Amino acid sequence: MSDFYIRTDQLAVGYNGTPLIRDITIRLNRGEILTLIGPNGAGKSTILKSIAGQLALLGGTVYLDGSDMRALSDKALSRKMSVVMTERIQPELMTCEDVVSAGRYPYTGRLGILSDHDRQVVHESMELVHALDLAACDFTQISDGQRQRVLLAKAICQEPEIIILDEPTSFLDIRHKLELLTLLKKMVRDKQLAVVLSLHELDLAQKVSDTVVCVHGDRIERCGTPEEIFTSDYIRELYGMTNGSYNADFGCLEMEPPRGEPQVFVIGGGGSGIPVYRRLARQGIPFAAGVLHENDIDCEVAKALAVRVVTEKAFEPIREETYQEALLLARRCGEVICCARTFGEMNRKNRELADECREKMRGRG
Amino acid sequence: MEKRSYKRYYTVFILLAVLLAALIFCNINSGSVHLTVPEVFRILLYRQGEQTALNIVWEIRLPRILAAVILGGALSVSGFLLQTFFNNPIAGPFVLGISSGAKLVVSLVMIFLLSRGFAAGSQALIAAAFAGSMISMGFILLISRKVKGMSMLVISGVMIGYICSAVTDFVVTFADDSNIVNLHNWSMGSFSGMSWDNIRVMAVVVLAALTVTFLLSKPMGAYQLGEVYARNMGVNIRVFRVQLILLSSILSACVTAFAGPISFVGIAVPHLIKSMLKTAKPILVIPACFLGGAVFCLFCDMIARTVFAPTELSISSVTAVFGAPVVIYAMCMKKKGGSHV
């Protein structure tokens, strides 16, 4: 039990004495990443703030390295745990280096004067997040992404055993999102850190986390490995998605597709159909897709976007009845688009289908 | 980069020290009674000279200079503490009504004691001013929980200041004639009429408060990053906030007790100092603020007593003339920075 680095026991969190979420059980070893996911306002930040000692616990206990966190002194805790929160800070006349240096607080003396060693740690931390060129810049003048990196450097420079980050990727562009998470992953591995964070990017959460905790309503709805959590149906349910869909395998969102009688039949396969599906969906044209093998990449997207999809079993040549079904459907549509470029043994019938519907093609696709 | 900023720090401190020395020199040599520089030096160093001249230098000019140095420094450090506390560059003991609260209670105590035939001692004045500061501070803290944004806070403070001033005026109107003369002088703000006993008390109180303040510069630096990060770095926020409030109140109470309410020094000086140092690091800003406040108040006091001599201006009028533009400038700069208002 106690060999978890951080462990919560019947934790209840909330504001002003009113518990928002009860019975929170979080367990994490060093060298692992735990991610909180869940809809806006579910209380991810509240949980993180409570674990970080920023909010008074309304029940239960947080154990850090085997001991009750409340029993740790402020100083001892500050050497074990650092945070990156969403609160916007506007420090006056502080350079990024000053902000990072603040992370050395638990290690400096009475007056907070940095030693050479402290300076070196500050330098290394900034180097790690590629923020050295920002050192002399005013903290309030840099971009959100840069700010996030500087704050991470501050957190690293505190030489903690656990870092808690609240939506660290929210304002970052894709490159910086990736960089930040890669960096976290690397630090977790190299320094045996424990990381608890909340993310809105499910695709990234799926890839970066060792454990995923789903916050929903007033409780932790599920907790497990990414493989257990990230199923398309559960994510839909967790976020209460009523239109559109989430594909857990690709980690991608699809908009609500156009409904109605299909006007276009798209012959696809091997990924060639996806751009056409998207274009039709974007233009609001209901379409049907076929004949797609169930293991075809097009099939996943077509299922999310097309009104009807004619499918064939994986690794089987298209059978006559599947072909007839597709032909019937294609004949009812005003237009047929053939995106497939290569035809082999498995999808030979798609070529026949395309030939059959030649008069309905407009030379595009 | 680092070298350059150190050079800047040295320059600023040396500049402030030189200015301070120069102003002390000017102040001790100027006044309605003309004394030559060698005369003044003889009086200061050997206590030799004509009795009136001796008295003028030792009992009038020197205490006044020391009062301006100590109280001016205290006032600007108090302002810096409040700015840190509220994370608001235009917070200060005067605009937040803290000086006026102190003034009210001090007037009440003075009138009460004078009507019974006592003169209020230094300690009693400080205690009264501290009580008044804390009352205003209490209101400001209550309001700051309700309103967010620096303009609203300052407006509330100005309102509290007006209420306190109105009540003070009311009390003064009904006070005995003999009391009024005393009170009027003091309530306008002035460094004049300090006794050596006053100086001793203020020096002890201010020095003690400054030392504690200086020792708090580390958590103060962390607090500048916001409460969340300060707490994460191991600052006990509750204790720290109480310390800040007490210290800033003691410092500004000390000023009000002896010199009456003095406007704008608490905002203008920290702002000027921070722009000169190009940093807000408390460990540098606190001592520099003290020096800066001393320089600013000596300069203003010199103007107050020499420009229309023998008529003296109230010190607040002069500090307002020089301080208010700085405050307006600070506000504009802050707005441009796109900060919360």
XYZ file of C-alpha atoms in Angstrom:
706
model
C 0.000 0.000 0.000
C 2.438 2.562 1.207
C 4.920 2.079 -1.588
C 2.946 4.485 -3.767
C 4.708 7.823 -3.845
C 1.504 9.778 -3.632
C -1.689 8.242 -2.425
C -4.987 9.761 -1.433
C -7.385 8.128 0.916
C -11.082 9.002 0.789
C -10.167 12.493 -0.243
C -12.985 15.037 -0.405
C -12.346 18.375 -2.066
C -14.300 21.545 -2.679
C -14.619 25.190 -1.784
C -15.874 26.902 1.346
C -16.527 23.701 3.197
C -18.827 22.269 0.530
C -17.397 19.063 -0.895
C -17.528 19.047 -4.671
C -15.981 15.658 -5.229
C -15.725 12.872 -2.675
C -13.961 9.598 -2.323
C -11.038 10.428 -4.509
C -8.455 7.714 -4.706
C -5.326 8.581 -6.555
C -2.273 6.390 -6.540
C 0.962 7.065 -8.272
C 4.509 5.805 -8.187
C 7.580 7.779 -8.959
C 8.511 7.606 -12.596
C 4.872 7.689 -13.679
C 2.410 10.180 -15.038
C -1.168 10.411 -13.878
C -3.601 12.464 -15.906
C -6.962 13.823 -14.865
C -9.457 14.145 -17.667
C -13.062 15.184 -17.634
C -15.401 17.906 -18.803
C -14.972 21.579 -17.981
C -15.954 22.436 -14.462
C -15.768 18.817 -13.328
C -13.313 19.778 -10.644
C -9.971 18.728 -12.049
C -8.343 21.932 -10.869
C -9.977 21.613 -7.477
C -8.490 18.172 -7.037
C -5.067 19.336 -8.155
C -5.139 22.359 -5.871
C -6.146 20.192 -2.943
C -3.395 17.680 -3.562
C -0.927 20.522 -3.909
C -1.889 21.910 -0.519
C -3.393 25.045 -2.025
C -6.886 24.232 -0.817
C -7.829 22.827 2.538
C -8.911 19.204 2.313
C -12.522 18.648 3.222
C -11.958 15.078 4.249
C -9.534 12.223 3.831
C -5.781 12.321 3.632
C -3.045 12.792 1.085
C 0.013 10.645 1.731
C 3.228 11.795 0.187
C 6.113 9.380 0.293
C 4.361 7.467 3.045
C 3.597 10.338 5.388
C 0.508 12.469 5.848
C 1.056 15.631 3.814
C -0.379 17.826 6.553
C 2.353 16.637 8.880
C 5.072 17.907 6.548
C 6.479 21.364 7.174
C 5.983 24.017 4.510
C 9.657 23.843 3.711
C 9.845 20.056 3.499
C 6.817 20.024 1.241
C 8.234 22.730 -0.988
C 11.293 20.586 -1.597
C 9.177 17.625 -2.598
C 6.443 19.173 -4.667
C 6.247 21.937 -7.211
C 3.264 23.202 -9.156
C 2.372 24.878 -12.417
C -1.122 26.276 -12.106
C -3.405 28.162 -14.450
C -3.488 31.361 -12.386
C -2.133 34.169 -14.478
C 0.630 35.949 -12.719
C 1.735 39.492 -13.466
C 4.942 39.961 -11.565
C 6.235 43.489 -11.773
C 9.584 44.049 -13.441
C 10.676 40.439 -13.242
C 12.727 38.793 -15.930
C 12.101 35.181 -16.816
C 15.312 34.317 -15.061
C 14.003 35.963 -11.898
C 10.834 33.910 -12.133
C 12.758 30.671 -12.574
C 15.149 31.615 -9.766
C 12.177 31.916 -7.440
C 12.022 28.148 -7.643
C 15.209 27.983 -5.578
C 13.339 29.492 -2.653
C 13.306 26.340 -0.516
C 17.073 26.035 -0.830
C 18.293 29.583 -0.269
C 19.095 31.235 3.038
C 17.309 33.801 5.119
C 17.615 36.568 2.549
C 17.120 34.384 -0.484
C 20.466 35.091 -2.094
C 21.362 32.580 -4.798
C 24.559 30.573 -4.522
C 26.587 29.528 -7.538
C 25.006 26.116 -7.333
C 21.548 27.692 -7.344
C 22.442 29.702 -10.423
C 23.647 26.601 -12.140
C 20.391 24.766 -11.406
C 18.458 27.765 -12.725
C 20.561 27.717 -15.873
C 20.097 23.981 -16.389
C 16.353 24.190 -15.833
C 16.014 26.933 -18.395
C 18.165 25.025 -20.822
C 15.962 21.972 -20.386
C 12.848 23.842 -21.489
C 14.715 25.770 -24.207
C 14.097 29.064 -22.446
C 17.653 30.327 -22.131
C 17.122 32.962 -24.772
C 14.232 34.317 -22.702
C 16.318 34.772 -19.560
C 16.548 38.549 -19.773
C 13.006 39.131 -21.090
C 10.330 40.664 -18.926
C 7.992 37.875 -17.839
C 4.868 39.882 -18.623
C 6.000 40.549 -22.188
C 6.395 36.995 -23.446
C 3.831 34.772 -25.105
C 1.629 32.278 -23.289
C 3.598 29.358 -24.588
C 6.877 30.850 -23.468
C 5.356 31.675 -20.108
C 4.318 28.087 -19.655
C 7.823 26.904 -20.396
C 9.320 29.386 -17.970
C 6.934 28.272 -15.249
C 7.850 24.690 -15.942
C 11.513 25.632 -15.622
C 10.665 27.210 -12.280
C 8.977 24.011 -11.197
C 11.953 21.927 -12.309
C 14.401 24.246 -10.634
C 12.677 23.535 -7.341
C 14.131 20.013 -7.712
C 10.910 18.334 -6.674
C 9.973 14.690 -6.509
C 6.499 15.367 -7.796
C 5.205 18.069 -10.125
C 1.553 19.009 -10.325
C 0.450 20.762 -13.482
C -2.983 22.149 -14.187
C -3.684 22.149 -17.914
C -0.091 22.874 -18.841
C -0.759 22.576 -22.558
C -3.789 24.831 -22.782
C -2.228 27.843 -24.435
C 0.444 26.059 -26.388
C 0.648 25.424 -30.079
C 1.062 21.838 -31.225
C 4.819 21.970 -31.378
C 5.093 23.277 -27.843
C 2.450 20.882 -26.582
C 4.528 18.021 -27.873
C 7.756 19.491 -26.570
C 6.320 20.046 -23.127
C 4.945 16.561 -22.811
C 8.078 15.008 -24.255
C 10.069 16.916 -21.699
C 7.815 15.777 -18.877
C 8.107 12.220 -20.061
C 11.871 12.513 -20.190
C 12.109 13.994 -16.716
C 9.818 11.382 -15.322
C 12.118 8.737 -16.713
C 15.454 10.382 -15.946
C 14.738 11.810 -12.534
C 12.089 9.356 -11.401
C 9.617 12.172 -10.940
C 5.967 11.631 -10.282
C 3.738 13.880 -12.374
C 0.067 14.612 -11.832
C -1.553 16.770 -14.457
C -4.849 17.608 -16.043
C -5.251 17.677 -19.798
C -7.976 18.574 -22.221
C -6.212 16.964 -25.143
C -7.432 13.405 -24.941
C -5.146 12.183 -27.686
C -2.140 13.412 -25.756
C -3.482 12.154 -22.442
C -3.801 8.751 -24.015
C -0.211 8.777 -25.159
C 1.533 10.335 -22.212
C -0.228 8.874 -19.174
C 0.469 5.766 -17.191
C -2.776 6.188 -15.302
C -5.854 8.122 -16.310
C -8.414 9.366 -13.814
C -11.797 10.482 -15.111
C -13.519 13.187 -13.116
C -17.217 13.403 -13.768
C -19.950 14.928 -11.682
C -19.216 14.593 -8.012
C -16.926 11.619 -8.213
C -14.054 9.878 -9.883
C -15.920 7.921 -12.489
C -13.156 5.722 -13.708
C -9.513 5.191 -13.128
C -7.196 2.988 -15.089
C -4.655 2.637 -17.857
C -5.223 4.602 -21.054
C -6.206 1.355 -22.779
C -8.994 0.842 -20.273
C -10.278 4.381 -20.367
C -10.007 5.461 -23.953
C -12.835 3.746 -25.707
C -14.887 5.838 -28.087
C -18.121 5.124 -26.248
C -16.840 5.928 -22.794
C -15.278 9.212 -23.854
C -18.565 10.187 -25.484
C -20.315 9.442 -22.248
C -17.741 11.123 -20.020
C -17.956 14.374 -21.882
C -21.676 14.043 -22.549
C -21.101 14.497 -26.272
C -24.411 14.802 -28.084
C -23.191 15.523 -31.551
C -20.098 14.518 -33.383
C -17.929 11.672 -32.214
C -14.549 10.831 -30.786
C -12.371 8.174 -32.266
C -10.301 6.701 -29.481
C -7.903 4.858 -31.774
C -6.903 7.959 -33.665
C -7.661 10.365 -30.841
C -9.550 12.503 -33.262
C -12.815 14.351 -33.101
C -15.359 14.304 -35.886
C -18.084 16.883 -36.335
C -21.722 15.939 -36.472
C -22.140 14.537 -40.028
C -24.839 15.727 -42.446
C -27.960 13.553 -42.285
C -30.542 12.627 -44.910
C -30.703 10.597 -48.113
C -27.172 10.122 -49.424
C -26.537 12.301 -52.468
C -23.051 11.080 -53.248
C -21.537 7.630 -53.189
C -17.820 7.546 -52.466
C -15.743 4.564 -53.489
C -12.690 4.638 -51.305
C -10.105 2.512 -49.624
C -6.620 2.710 -48.190
C -7.014 6.259 -46.895
C -7.919 7.757 -50.258
C -11.483 8.470 -49.157
C -10.809 10.485 -46.022
C -10.223 13.906 -47.660
C -13.365 13.462 -49.747
C -15.461 12.415 -46.743
C -14.294 15.457 -44.873
C -14.999 17.781 -47.753
C -18.504 16.437 -48.213
C -19.179 16.586 -44.490
C -17.923 20.156 -44.401
C -20.156 21.127 -47.310
C -23.105 19.487 -45.601
C -23.716 16.895 -48.329
C -25.021 13.549 -47.020
C -23.063 10.711 -48.575
C -22.621 6.972 -48.532
C -19.278 5.169 -48.615
C -18.246 1.775 -49.839
C -17.084 -0.805 -50.289
C -14.692 -0.574 -47.397
C -12.960 -3.373 -45.588
C -13.505 -3.280 -41.882
C -9.793 -2.932 -41.278
C -9.467 -0.067 -43.725
C -8.439 3.305 -42.329
C -11.177 4.899 -44.443
C -13.733 2.737 -42.718
C -13.231 4.427 -39.319
C -13.743 7.898 -40.666
C -16.589 6.852 -42.973
C -18.430 5.377 -40.008
C -18.235 8.711 -38.241
C -19.206 10.848 -41.224
C -21.189 8.886 -43.814
C -24.901 8.263 -43.685
C -24.303 4.683 -44.746
C -21.194 2.602 -45.106
C -21.090 -0.608 -47.064
C -18.422 -2.772 -45.465
C -16.763 -6.062 -46.147
C -15.058 -8.343 -43.650
C -11.393 -7.724 -43.175
C -8.997 -9.603 -45.452
C -11.876 -11.029 -47.555
C -12.401 -10.220 -51.226
C -15.593 -8.206 -51.747
C -18.426 -10.678 -52.074
C -21.152 -10.492 -54.703
C -23.964 -9.531 -52.284
C -21.879 -6.716 -50.763
C -21.169 -5.501 -54.268
C -24.873 -5.562 -55.165
C -25.746 -3.640 -52.049
C -23.185 -0.977 -52.852
C -24.341 -0.797 -56.475
C -27.933 -0.304 -55.397
C -26.924 2.458 -53.074
C -24.694 4.096 -55.650
C -27.484 4.092 -58.234
C -29.762 5.950 -55.863
C -27.153 8.680 -55.398
C -26.911 11.535 -57.871
C -23.161 11.321 -58.048
C -20.447 8.771 -57.577
C -16.875 9.596 -56.702
C -14.132 7.030 -57.015
C -11.118 7.894 -54.940
C -9.537 4.488 -54.950
C -6.482 4.436 -57.195
C -5.161 0.955 -56.731
C -7.176 -2.179 -57.117
C -6.058 -5.605 -56.095
C -7.564 -8.958 -55.422
C -9.474 -7.795 -52.345
C -11.174 -4.755 -53.805
C -11.488 -5.856 -57.428
C -15.241 -5.359 -57.191
C -14.744 -1.690 -56.364
C -13.322 -1.229 -59.851
C -16.375 -2.927 -61.323
C -18.514 -0.656 -59.217
C -16.691 2.392 -60.518
C -17.021 1.188 -64.118
C -20.673 0.510 -63.632
C -21.297 4.011 -62.322
C -19.085 5.799 -64.810
C -21.869 8.019 -66.131
C -22.466 9.382 -62.633
C -18.937 10.596 -62.209
C -17.970 14.155 -62.951
C -14.338 13.562 -63.484
C -13.436 14.604 -59.995
C -12.429 12.446 -57.121
C 23.624 41.108 -18.366
C 24.157 40.302 -14.737
C 27.143 42.615 -14.444
C 25.181 45.428 -15.975
C 22.345 45.129 -13.511
C 24.765 45.121 -10.578
C 26.307 48.256 -11.931
C 22.869 49.805 -12.111
C 22.137 48.866 -8.500
C 25.372 50.415 -7.265
C 24.758 53.556 -9.271
C 21.263 54.005 -7.886
C 22.350 53.506 -4.291
C 25.301 55.844 -4.656
C 23.135 58.436 -6.345
C 20.560 58.251 -3.551
C 23.230 58.515 -0.867
C 24.804 61.534 -2.554
C 21.420 63.204 -2.958
C 20.613 62.533 0.669
C 23.878 64.034 1.847
C 23.440 67.049 -0.409
C 19.893 67.661 0.766
C 20.854 67.350 4.415
C 23.570 69.878 3.742
C 21.169 72.283 2.003
C 18.479 71.874 4.606
C 20.698 72.527 7.552
C 22.063 75.640 5.908
C 18.795 77.168 4.832
C 16.069 78.839 6.811
C 14.623 82.158 7.834
C 17.587 82.921 10.088
C 20.673 83.238 7.972
C 23.672 81.267 9.162
C 26.866 80.808 7.199
C 28.116 77.354 6.338
C 31.214 77.527 8.612
C 28.974 78.691 11.440
C 26.680 75.743 11.002
C 29.596 73.360 10.918
C 31.049 74.796 14.065
C 27.698 74.457 15.765
C 27.264 70.899 14.615
C 30.768 69.626 15.299
C 31.828 71.593 18.375
C 28.507 72.888 19.649
C 30.069 76.335 19.678
C 28.359 79.547 18.798
C 25.661 81.954 19.726
C 22.898 80.416 21.855
C 20.056 81.235 19.431
C 22.003 79.849 16.521
C 22.805 76.744 18.530
C 19.152 76.312 19.290
C 18.101 76.848 15.707
C 20.457 74.202 14.417
C 20.175 71.667 17.211
C 16.584 72.054 18.279
C 14.838 73.086 15.058
C 16.723 72.237 11.894
C 18.394 68.991 12.828
C 15.327 67.293 14.370
C 13.303 68.395 11.397
C 15.806 66.930 8.964
C 15.983 63.676 10.881
C 12.204 63.497 11.026
C 11.969 64.011 7.271
C 14.597 61.314 6.685
C 13.116 58.731 9.046
C 9.458 59.375 8.309
C 9.914 59.850 4.578
C 11.748 56.548 4.399
C 9.150 54.818 6.556
C 6.328 56.138 4.430
C 7.712 54.906 1.155
C 8.588 51.478 2.553
C 5.054 51.291 3.937
C 3.772 52.103 0.457
C 5.927 49.392 -1.091
C 4.569 46.859 1.400
C 0.990 47.769 0.555
C 1.715 47.574 -3.164
C 3.142 44.117 -2.682
C 0.230 43.065 -0.511
C -2.475 44.206 -2.912
C -0.397 43.506 -6.014
C -1.382 46.989 -7.015
C 1.132 49.664 -8.032
C -1.035 52.560 -6.897
C -1.710 51.328 -3.392
C -0.299 53.456 -0.616
C -1.137 54.487 2.926
C -2.597 57.797 1.811
C -4.802 56.730 -1.101
C -6.087 53.722 0.808
C -7.301 55.973 3.619
C -4.952 54.422 6.145
C -3.235 57.726 6.918
C -6.608 59.407 7.323
C -7.802 56.716 9.693
C -4.690 57.236 11.776
C -5.238 60.975 11.642
C -8.787 60.624 12.939
C -7.887 58.537 15.944
C -4.855 60.690 16.726
C -7.029 63.843 16.669
C -9.547 62.225 18.968
C -6.849 61.183 21.406
C -5.123 64.571 21.242
C -8.303 66.486 21.895
C -9.315 64.151 24.657
C -5.955 64.429 26.383
C -5.580 68.176 25.819
C -9.020 68.844 27.203
C -7.873 67.144 30.375
C -4.736 69.166 30.393
C -2.216 66.555 29.224
C -0.061 66.752 26.180
C 0.005 63.482 24.274
C 3.371 61.703 24.448
C 5.125 60.076 21.501
C 4.117 56.562 22.458
C 0.485 57.508 22.939
C 0.437 59.186 19.535
C 1.939 56.160 17.820
C -0.484 53.828 19.562
C -3.426 55.991 18.542
C -2.191 56.263 14.967
C -1.623 52.522 14.814
C -5.152 51.871 16.048
C -6.522 54.263 13.442
C -4.434 52.658 10.680
C -5.666 49.227 11.607
C -9.301 50.346 11.568
C -8.955 51.773 8.052
C -6.938 48.747 7.018
C -9.715 46.500 8.289
C -12.240 48.268 6.105
C -9.935 48.131 3.105
C -9.375 44.421 3.600
C -13.106 43.815 3.832
C -13.670 45.789 0.655
C -10.805 44.104 -1.157
C -12.514 40.768 -0.638
C -15.575 42.057 -2.454
C -14.074 44.123 -5.239
C -11.398 43.035 -7.605
C -9.321 45.420 -9.593
C -6.981 48.118 -8.513
C -9.048 51.157 -9.445
C -11.995 50.050 -7.338
C -9.774 49.385 -4.371
C -8.164 52.786 -4.622
C -11.529 54.507 -5.017
C -12.764 52.736 -1.899
C -9.642 53.843 -0.068
C -10.098 57.452 -1.143
C -13.696 57.296 0.102
C -12.596 55.949 3.467
C -10.037 58.741 3.563
C -12.748 61.339 2.941
C -15.001 59.910 5.629
C -12.175 59.980 8.153
C -11.162 63.503 7.171
C -14.757 64.689 7.443
C -15.101 63.247 10.929
C -11.744 64.756 11.869
C -12.873 68.193 10.650
C -16.095 67.770 12.573
C -14.224 66.936 15.763
C -11.766 69.763 15.279
C -14.598 72.262 14.766
C -15.968 71.453 18.178
C -12.621 71.355 19.919
C -11.353 74.165 22.159
C -9.671 77.057 20.470
C -6.364 76.275 22.064
C -6.427 72.732 20.738
C -7.236 73.807 17.236
C -4.002 75.625 16.686
C -2.035 72.546 17.528
C -4.243 70.217 15.611
C -4.550 72.357 12.558
C -0.840 72.523 12.089
C -0.416 68.830 12.526
C -3.400 67.702 10.512
C -2.066 69.519 7.453
C 1.128 67.564 7.668
C 4.462 68.972 8.710
C 7.893 67.863 9.831
C 8.249 70.904 12.072
C 8.151 71.029 15.831
C 9.824 67.688 16.450
C 11.461 67.184 19.815
C 14.477 64.943 20.340
C 12.202 62.698 22.330
C 9.960 62.333 19.266
C 12.974 61.563 17.115
C 14.216 58.882 19.483
C 10.866 57.116 19.580
C 10.322 57.261 15.831
C 13.867 56.124 15.154
C 13.453 53.070 17.369
C 10.043 52.128 15.970
C 10.958 52.694 12.337
C 14.317 50.970 12.606
C 12.760 47.923 14.237
C 9.980 47.737 11.656
C 12.466 48.207 8.816
C 14.699 45.427 10.065
C 11.799 43.012 10.207
C 10.653 44.182 6.784
C 14.072 43.610 5.339
C 14.157 40.104 6.767
C 10.839 39.452 5.040
C 12.226 40.330 1.640
C 12.620 36.679 0.685
C 8.968 35.655 1.168
C 7.976 39.007 -0.317
C 9.843 38.125 -3.491
C 7.976 34.828 -3.636
C 4.684 36.576 -2.970
C 5.248 38.773 -6.019
C 4.705 35.622 -8.081
C 1.222 35.288 -6.660
C -0.243 33.424 -3.741
C -0.283 30.010 -5.383
C 3.404 29.918 -6.154
C 4.367 31.566 -2.883
C 2.505 28.867 -0.973
C 4.078 26.191 -3.108
C 7.489 27.534 -2.234
C 6.741 27.140 1.433
C 5.537 30.606 2.406
C 2.916 30.516 5.113
C 0.584 32.917 3.360
C -1.656 33.690 6.295
C 1.191 34.587 8.639
C 2.986 36.469 5.914
C -0.025 38.593 5.032
C -0.576 39.510 8.674
C 3.080 40.485 8.925
C 2.825 42.713 5.867
C -0.299 44.425 7.170
C 1.150 45.003 10.620
C 4.449 46.319 9.324
C 2.958 48.688 6.796
C 0.498 49.942 9.394
C 3.176 50.493 12.015
C 5.331 52.397 9.557
C 2.586 54.633 8.259
C 1.136 55.075 11.761
C 4.478 56.316 12.955
C 4.520 58.884 10.176
C 0.995 60.065 10.812
C 1.512 60.244 14.559
C 4.354 62.707 14.233
C 3.977 64.482 10.944
C 0.321 64.095 10.059
C -0.922 62.614 6.828
C 1.526 63.042 3.971
C 0.241 62.329 0.518
C 1.629 60.365 -2.427
C 5.111 59.642 -1.082
C 4.088 56.017 -0.511
C 3.239 55.506 -4.178
C 5.563 57.854 -5.993
C 8.812 56.862 -4.334
C 8.530 53.060 -4.720
C 7.516 53.594 -8.317
C 10.493 55.829 -9.038
C 12.829 53.456 -7.239
C 11.591 50.431 -9.141
C 11.961 52.219 -12.459
C 15.458 53.303 -11.533
C 16.553 49.860 -10.385
C 14.563 48.159 -13.156
C 13.623 45.447 -10.713
C 11.088 44.917 -7.954
C 13.266 42.596 -5.881
C 12.390 43.476 -2.298
C 15.900 42.967 -1.046
C 17.016 45.904 -3.188
C 13.831 47.916 -3.288
C 13.294 48.100 0.490
C 16.577 49.853 1.331
C 16.434 51.936 -1.832
C 12.866 52.969 -0.983
C 13.948 54.107 2.432
C 16.728 56.236 0.976
C 14.466 57.470 -1.792
C 11.712 58.410 0.634
C 14.187 60.302 2.770
C 15.507 62.185 -0.248
C 12.021 62.934 -1.565
C 10.732 64.216 1.775
C 13.806 66.305 2.496
C 13.503 67.869 -0.927
C 9.791 68.575 -0.490
C 10.317 69.885 3.017
C 12.988 72.228 1.772
C 10.586 73.594 -0.798
C 7.802 73.803 1.770
C 9.793 76.034 4.015
C 11.873 78.089 1.602
C 9.765 78.915 -1.434
C 7.314 81.245 0.291
C 9.430 81.907 3.400
C 8.639 82.913 6.036
C 5.233 81.348 5.272
C 5.467 77.578 5.319
C 3.541 75.332 2.969
C 2.074 72.108 4.278
C 4.326 69.229 3.360
C 1.425 67.385 1.761
C 0.851 70.158 -0.757
C 4.424 69.893 -1.921
C 4.571 66.092 -1.992
C 1.302 66.107 -3.944
C 2.713 68.462 -6.557
C 5.683 66.183 -7.149
C 4.105 62.861 -6.279
C 0.724 62.953 -7.989
C 2.110 63.204 -11.539
C 4.260 60.161 -10.841
C 1.184 58.275 -9.673
C -0.750 59.220 -12.785
C 2.194 58.143 -14.895
C 2.390 54.844 -13.023
C -1.283 54.210 -13.673
C -0.939 54.916 -17.376
C 2.073 52.630 -17.663
C 0.254 49.854 -15.868
C -2.702 50.198 -18.215
C -0.454 50.028 -21.207
C 0.968 46.803 -19.852
C -2.518 45.369 -20.311
C -2.858 44.453 -16.691
C -5.978 43.892 -14.629
C -7.809 47.075 -13.708
